Amino acid sequence: MPTSDRTDARFSYEGLDRIIHERARLSVLTSLVSHPRGLAFPDLKRLCGLTDGNLSRHLAVLQEADLVSLEKGYEQNRPQTLCRLTPSGRARFLDYLGVLEQVVRDAAQAAGRPQNAAGHDRSGLAEPV
Amino acid sequence: MPTSDRTDARFSYEGLDRIIHERARLSVLTSLVSHPRGLAFPDLKRLCGLTDGNLSRHLAVLQEADLVSLEKGYEQNRPQTLCRLTPSGRARFLDYLGVLEQVVRDAAQAAGRPQNAAGHDRSGLAEPV
């Protein structure tokens, strides 16, 4: 049977922070990183395609992990929550993105999709470079 | 308060298949896509950095979803399981990778990290291009 000649956990991706990696939270963090001044709850909900309950639950997890801050304020005399990445949240998200980029590179390369700038097509080759 | 002027669920990433996206299963699928002839259970376990129990559990989920096949065979007269991506598993994984690449592009761009081949640095700008 074919065996691998690697001895390390080549594809374990330990750096994929489980709090960030969850799909809905990934949506939330990507939305927030593109709005540094923060987003009101209804706008964040719309950008992420989440229900009130789901977004609230995920924001609680992110706030508990000090990735986002939730500030109560007022918009046109109505209470509104402003959601924003914390400085450490932004730093951790950028770290996570670095690992995600590695996943994409590994998998695309291994799947034989052309990734090399010089145009080398590795389709059909079993072993990654 | 700052609001978004988008009305669509710009960052919902519906295409991030939940079965594939789970971190350990992402490790398994990336390992398998780089070994088209399949991997023996112990080698897959090592590449992914998973315990016997965790790997078995995740393989069961992937098999149920017809993403991988598990073939019982023998290696040096000892029973061994060969794990391999199914054809539909490979196709779905490549689709998933396409969405993941989009996530990486969106987030990197929004985070202000230089991504443009022409070298435009968008650091500090709130709105993505």
mmCIF file with all atom_site columns, C-alpha atoms in Angstrom, chain B residues 2-92:
data_model
loop_
_atom_site.group_PDB
_atom_site.id
_atom_site.type_symbol
_atom_site.label_atom_id
_atom_site.label_alt_id
_atom_site.label_comp_id
_atom_site.label_asym_id
_atom_site.label_entity_id
_atom_site.label_seq_id
_atom_site.pdbx_PDB_ins_code
_atom_site.Cartn_x
_atom_site.Cartn_y
_atom_site.Cartn_z
_atom_site.occupancy
_atom_site.B_iso_or_equiv
_atom_site.pdbx_formal_charge
_atom_site.auth_seq_id
_atom_site.auth_comp_id
_atom_site.auth_asym_id
_atom_site.auth_atom_id
_atom_site.pdbx_PDB_model_num
ATOM 1  C CA . PRO B 1 2  ? -20.965 54.045 10.665 1.00 0.00 ? 2  PRO B CA 1
ATOM 2  C CA . THR B 1 3  ? -23.153 51.831 8.540  1.00 0.00 ? 3  THR B CA 1
ATOM 3  C CA . SER B 1 4  ? -22.492 49.674 5.557  1.00 0.00 ? 4  SER B CA 1
ATOM 4  C CA . ASP B 1 5  ? -23.911 50.655 2.183  1.00 0.00 ? 5  ASP B CA 1
ATOM 5  C CA . ARG B 1 6  ? -24.099 47.036 1.003  1.00 0.00 ? 6  ARG B CA 1
ATOM 6  C CA . THR B 1 7  ? -27.414 45.251 0.960  1.00 0.00 ? 7  THR B CA 1
ATOM 7  C CA . ASP B 1 8  ? -26.291 41.720 0.088  1.00 0.00 ? 8  ASP B CA 1
ATOM 8  C CA . ALA B 1 9  ? -24.773 39.122 2.384  1.00 0.00 ? 9  ALA B CA 1
ATOM 9  C CA . ARG B 1 10 ? -21.349 39.994 1.081  1.00 0.00 ? 10 ARG B CA 1
ATOM 10 C CA . PHE B 1 11 ? -19.418 37.880 3.576  1.00 0.00 ? 11 PHE B CA 1
ATOM 11 C CA . SER B 1 12 ? -21.777 34.996 4.255  1.00 0.00 ? 12 SER B CA 1
ATOM 12 C CA . TYR B 1 13 ? -19.586 32.412 2.474  1.00 0.00 ? 13 TYR B CA 1
ATOM 13 C CA . GLU B 1 14 ? -22.410 29.950 1.979  1.00 0.00 ? 14 GLU B CA 1
ATOM 14 C CA . GLY B 1 15 ? -20.110 27.824 -0.143 1.00 0.00 ? 15 GLY B CA 1
ATOM 15 C CA . LEU B 1 16 ? -17.898 26.845 2.793  1.00 0.00 ? 16 LEU B CA 1
ATOM 16 C CA . ASP B 1 17 ? -19.241 23.305 3.083  1.00 0.00 ? 17 ASP B CA 1
ATOM 17 C CA . ARG B 1 18 ? -19.512 22.614 6.826  1.00 0.00 ? 18 ARG B CA 1
ATOM 18 C CA . ILE B 1 19 ? -18.460 18.992 6.420  1.00 0.00 ? 19 ILE B CA 1
ATOM 19 C CA . ILE B 1 20 ? -15.226 19.967 4.699  1.00 0.00 ? 20 ILE B CA 1
ATOM 20 C CA . HIS B 1 21 ? -14.541 23.147 6.678  1.00 0.00 ? 21 HIS B CA 1
ATOM 21 C CA . GLU B 1 22 ? -14.122 21.469 10.058 1.00 0.00 ? 22 GLU B CA 1
ATOM 22 C CA . ARG B 1 23 ? -10.450 21.856 10.876 1.00 0.00 ? 23 ARG B CA 1
ATOM 23 C CA . ALA B 1 24 ? -9.534  18.187 11.354 1.00 0.00 ? 24 ALA B CA 1
ATOM 24 C CA . ARG B 1 25 ? -11.438 17.161 8.238  1.00 0.00 ? 25 ARG B CA 1
ATOM 25 C CA . LEU B 1 26 ? -9.728  19.909 6.267  1.00 0.00 ? 26 LEU B CA 1
ATOM 26 C CA . SER B 1 27 ? -6.429  18.325 7.355  1.00 0.00 ? 27 SER B CA 1
ATOM 27 C CA . VAL B 1 28 ? -7.656  14.889 6.273  1.00 0.00 ? 28 VAL B CA 1
ATOM 28 C CA . LEU B 1 29 ? -8.834  16.079 2.866  1.00 0.00 ? 29 LEU B CA 1
ATOM 29 C CA . THR B 1 30 ? -5.696  18.076 2.168  1.00 0.00 ? 30 THR B CA 1
ATOM 30 C CA . SER B 1 31 ? -3.601  15.019 3.069  1.00 0.00 ? 31 SER B CA 1
ATOM 31 C CA . LEU B 1 32 ? -5.684  12.791 0.799  1.00 0.00 ? 32 LEU B CA 1
ATOM 32 C CA . VAL B 1 33 ? -5.719  15.163 -2.162 1.00 0.00 ? 33 VAL B CA 1
ATOM 33 C CA . SER B 1 34 ? -1.919  15.081 -2.114 1.00 0.00 ? 34 SER B CA 1
ATOM 34 C CA . HIS B 1 35 ? -1.925  11.249 -2.196 1.00 0.00 ? 35 HIS B CA 1
ATOM 35 C CA . PRO B 1 36 ? -4.256  10.217 -5.049 1.00 0.00 ? 36 PRO B CA 1
ATOM 36 C CA . ARG B 1 37 ? -3.424  6.520  -4.592 1.00 0.00 ? 37 ARG B CA 1
ATOM 37 C CA . GLY B 1 38 ? -4.663  6.757  -1.026 1.00 0.00 ? 38 GLY B CA 1
ATOM 38 C CA . LEU B 1 39 ? -3.136  6.695  2.436  1.00 0.00 ? 39 LEU B CA 1
ATOM 39 C CA . ALA B 1 40 ? -3.039  3.973  5.051  1.00 0.00 ? 40 ALA B CA 1
ATOM 40 C CA . PHE B 1 41 ? -4.788  4.921  8.296  1.00 0.00 ? 41 PHE B CA 1
ATOM 41 C CA . PRO B 1 42 ? -1.553  5.236  10.352 1.00 0.00 ? 42 PRO B CA 1
ATOM 42 C CA . ASP B 1 43 ? 0.026   7.561  7.781  1.00 0.00 ? 43 ASP B CA 1
ATOM 43 C CA . LEU B 1 44 ? -3.081  9.719  7.533  1.00 0.00 ? 44 LEU B CA 1
ATOM 44 C CA . LYS B 1 45 ? -3.182  9.899  11.331 1.00 0.00 ? 45 LYS B CA 1
ATOM 45 C CA . ARG B 1 46 ? 0.411   11.103 11.457 1.00 0.00 ? 46 ARG B CA 1
ATOM 46 C CA . LEU B 1 47 ? 0.040   13.685 8.677  1.00 0.00 ? 47 LEU B CA 1
ATOM 47 C CA . CYS B 1 48 ? -3.032  15.164 10.353 1.00 0.00 ? 48 CYS B CA 1
ATOM 48 C CA . GLY B 1 49 ? -1.796  15.001 13.920 1.00 0.00 ? 49 GLY B CA 1
ATOM 49 C CA . LEU B 1 50 ? -4.986  13.262 15.076 1.00 0.00 ? 50 LEU B CA 1
ATOM 50 C CA . THR B 1 51 ? -5.650  10.472 17.569 1.00 0.00 ? 51 THR B CA 1
ATOM 51 C CA . ASP B 1 52 ? -7.045  7.096  16.431 1.00 0.00 ? 52 ASP B CA 1
ATOM 52 C CA . GLY B 1 53 ? -10.484 7.947  17.797 1.00 0.00 ? 53 GLY B CA 1
ATOM 53 C CA . ASN B 1 54 ? -10.692 11.411 16.294 1.00 0.00 ? 54 ASN B CA 1
ATOM 54 C CA . LEU B 1 55 ? -9.501  10.283 12.891 1.00 0.00 ? 55 LEU B CA 1
ATOM 55 C CA . SER B 1 56 ? -11.964 7.363  12.877 1.00 0.00 ? 56 SER B CA 1
ATOM 56 C CA . ARG B 1 57 ? -14.814 9.676  13.785 1.00 0.00 ? 57 ARG B CA 1
ATOM 57 C CA . HIS B 1 58 ? -13.992 12.203 11.086 1.00 0.00 ? 58 HIS B CA 1
ATOM 58 C CA . LEU B 1 59 ? -13.462 9.518  8.442  1.00 0.00 ? 59 LEU B CA 1
ATOM 59 C CA . ALA B 1 60 ? -16.911 8.133  9.266  1.00 0.00 ? 60 ALA B CA 1
ATOM 60 C CA . VAL B 1 61 ? -18.433 11.570 8.642  1.00 0.00 ? 61 VAL B CA 1
ATOM 61 C CA . LEU B 1 62 ? -16.525 11.943 5.369  1.00 0.00 ? 62 LEU B CA 1
ATOM 62 C CA . GLN B 1 63 ? -17.465 8.453  4.226  1.00 0.00 ? 63 GLN B CA 1
ATOM 63 C CA . GLU B 1 64 ? -21.132 9.053  5.082  1.00 0.00 ? 64 GLU B CA 1
ATOM 64 C CA . ALA B 1 65 ? -20.954 12.177 2.897  1.00 0.00 ? 65 ALA B CA 1
ATOM 65 C CA . ASP B 1 66 ? -19.355 10.169 0.073  1.00 0.00 ? 66 ASP B CA 1
ATOM 66 C CA . LEU B 1 67 ? -16.226 12.302 0.160  1.00 0.00 ? 67 LEU B CA 1
ATOM 67 C CA . VAL B 1 68 ? -13.816 9.467  1.002  1.00 0.00 ? 68 VAL B CA 1
ATOM 68 C CA . SER B 1 69 ? -13.747 5.719  0.553  1.00 0.00 ? 69 SER B CA 1
ATOM 69 C CA . LEU B 1 70 ? -12.339 3.303  3.131  1.00 0.00 ? 70 LEU B CA 1
ATOM 70 C CA . GLU B 1 71 ? -11.043 0.034  1.738  1.00 0.00 ? 71 GLU B CA 1
ATOM 71 C CA . LYS B 1 72 ? -10.060 -2.836 3.966  1.00 0.00 ? 72 LYS B CA 1
ATOM 72 C CA . GLY B 1 73 ? -6.984  -4.621 2.757  1.00 0.00 ? 73 GLY B CA 1
ATOM 73 C CA . TYR B 1 74 ? -3.815  -6.241 3.963  1.00 0.00 ? 74 TYR B CA 1
ATOM 74 C CA . GLU B 1 75 ? -0.304  -4.945 4.386  1.00 0.00 ? 75 GLU B CA 1
ATOM 75 C CA . GLN B 1 76 ? 2.286   -7.600 5.163  1.00 0.00 ? 76 GLN B CA 1
ATOM 76 C CA . ASN B 1 77 ? -0.512  -9.971 6.205  1.00 0.00 ? 77 ASN B CA 1
ATOM 77 C CA . ARG B 1 78 ? -1.967  -7.465 8.657  1.00 0.00 ? 78 ARG B CA 1
ATOM 78 C CA . PRO B 1 79 ? -5.366  -5.821 8.128  1.00 0.00 ? 79 PRO B CA 1
ATOM 79 C CA . GLN B 1 80 ? -5.074  -2.200 7.077  1.00 0.00 ? 80 GLN B CA 1
ATOM 80 C CA . THR B 1 81 ? -7.504  0.455  5.934  1.00 0.00 ? 81 THR B CA 1
ATOM 81 C CA . LEU B 1 82 ? -6.728  2.464  2.804  1.00 0.00 ? 82 LEU B CA 1
ATOM 82 C CA . CYS B 1 83 ? -8.302  5.920  2.788  1.00 0.00 ? 83 CYS B CA 1
ATOM 83 C CA . ARG B 1 84 ? -8.883  7.698  -0.470 1.00 0.00 ? 84 ARG B CA 1
ATOM 84 C CA . LEU B 1 85 ? -10.824 10.661 -1.838 1.00 0.00 ? 85 LEU B CA 1
ATOM 85 C CA . THR B 1 86 ? -13.791 9.627  -4.000 1.00 0.00 ? 86 THR B CA 1
ATOM 86 C CA . PRO B 1 87 ? -14.136 11.343 -7.401 1.00 0.00 ? 87 PRO B CA 1
ATOM 87 C CA . SER B 1 88 ? -17.027 13.433 -6.070 1.00 0.00 ? 88 SER B CA 1
ATOM 88 C CA . GLY B 1 89 ? -15.007 14.118 -2.931 1.00 0.00 ? 89 GLY B CA 1
ATOM 89 C CA . ARG B 1 90 ? -12.191 15.548 -4.998 1.00 0.00 ? 90 ARG B CA 1
ATOM 90 C CA . ALA B 1 91 ? -14.618 17.685 -7.014 1.00 0.00 ? 91 ALA B CA 1
ATOM 91 C CA . ARG B 1 92 ? -16.347 19.030 -3.894 1.00 0.00 ? 92 ARG B CA 1
#
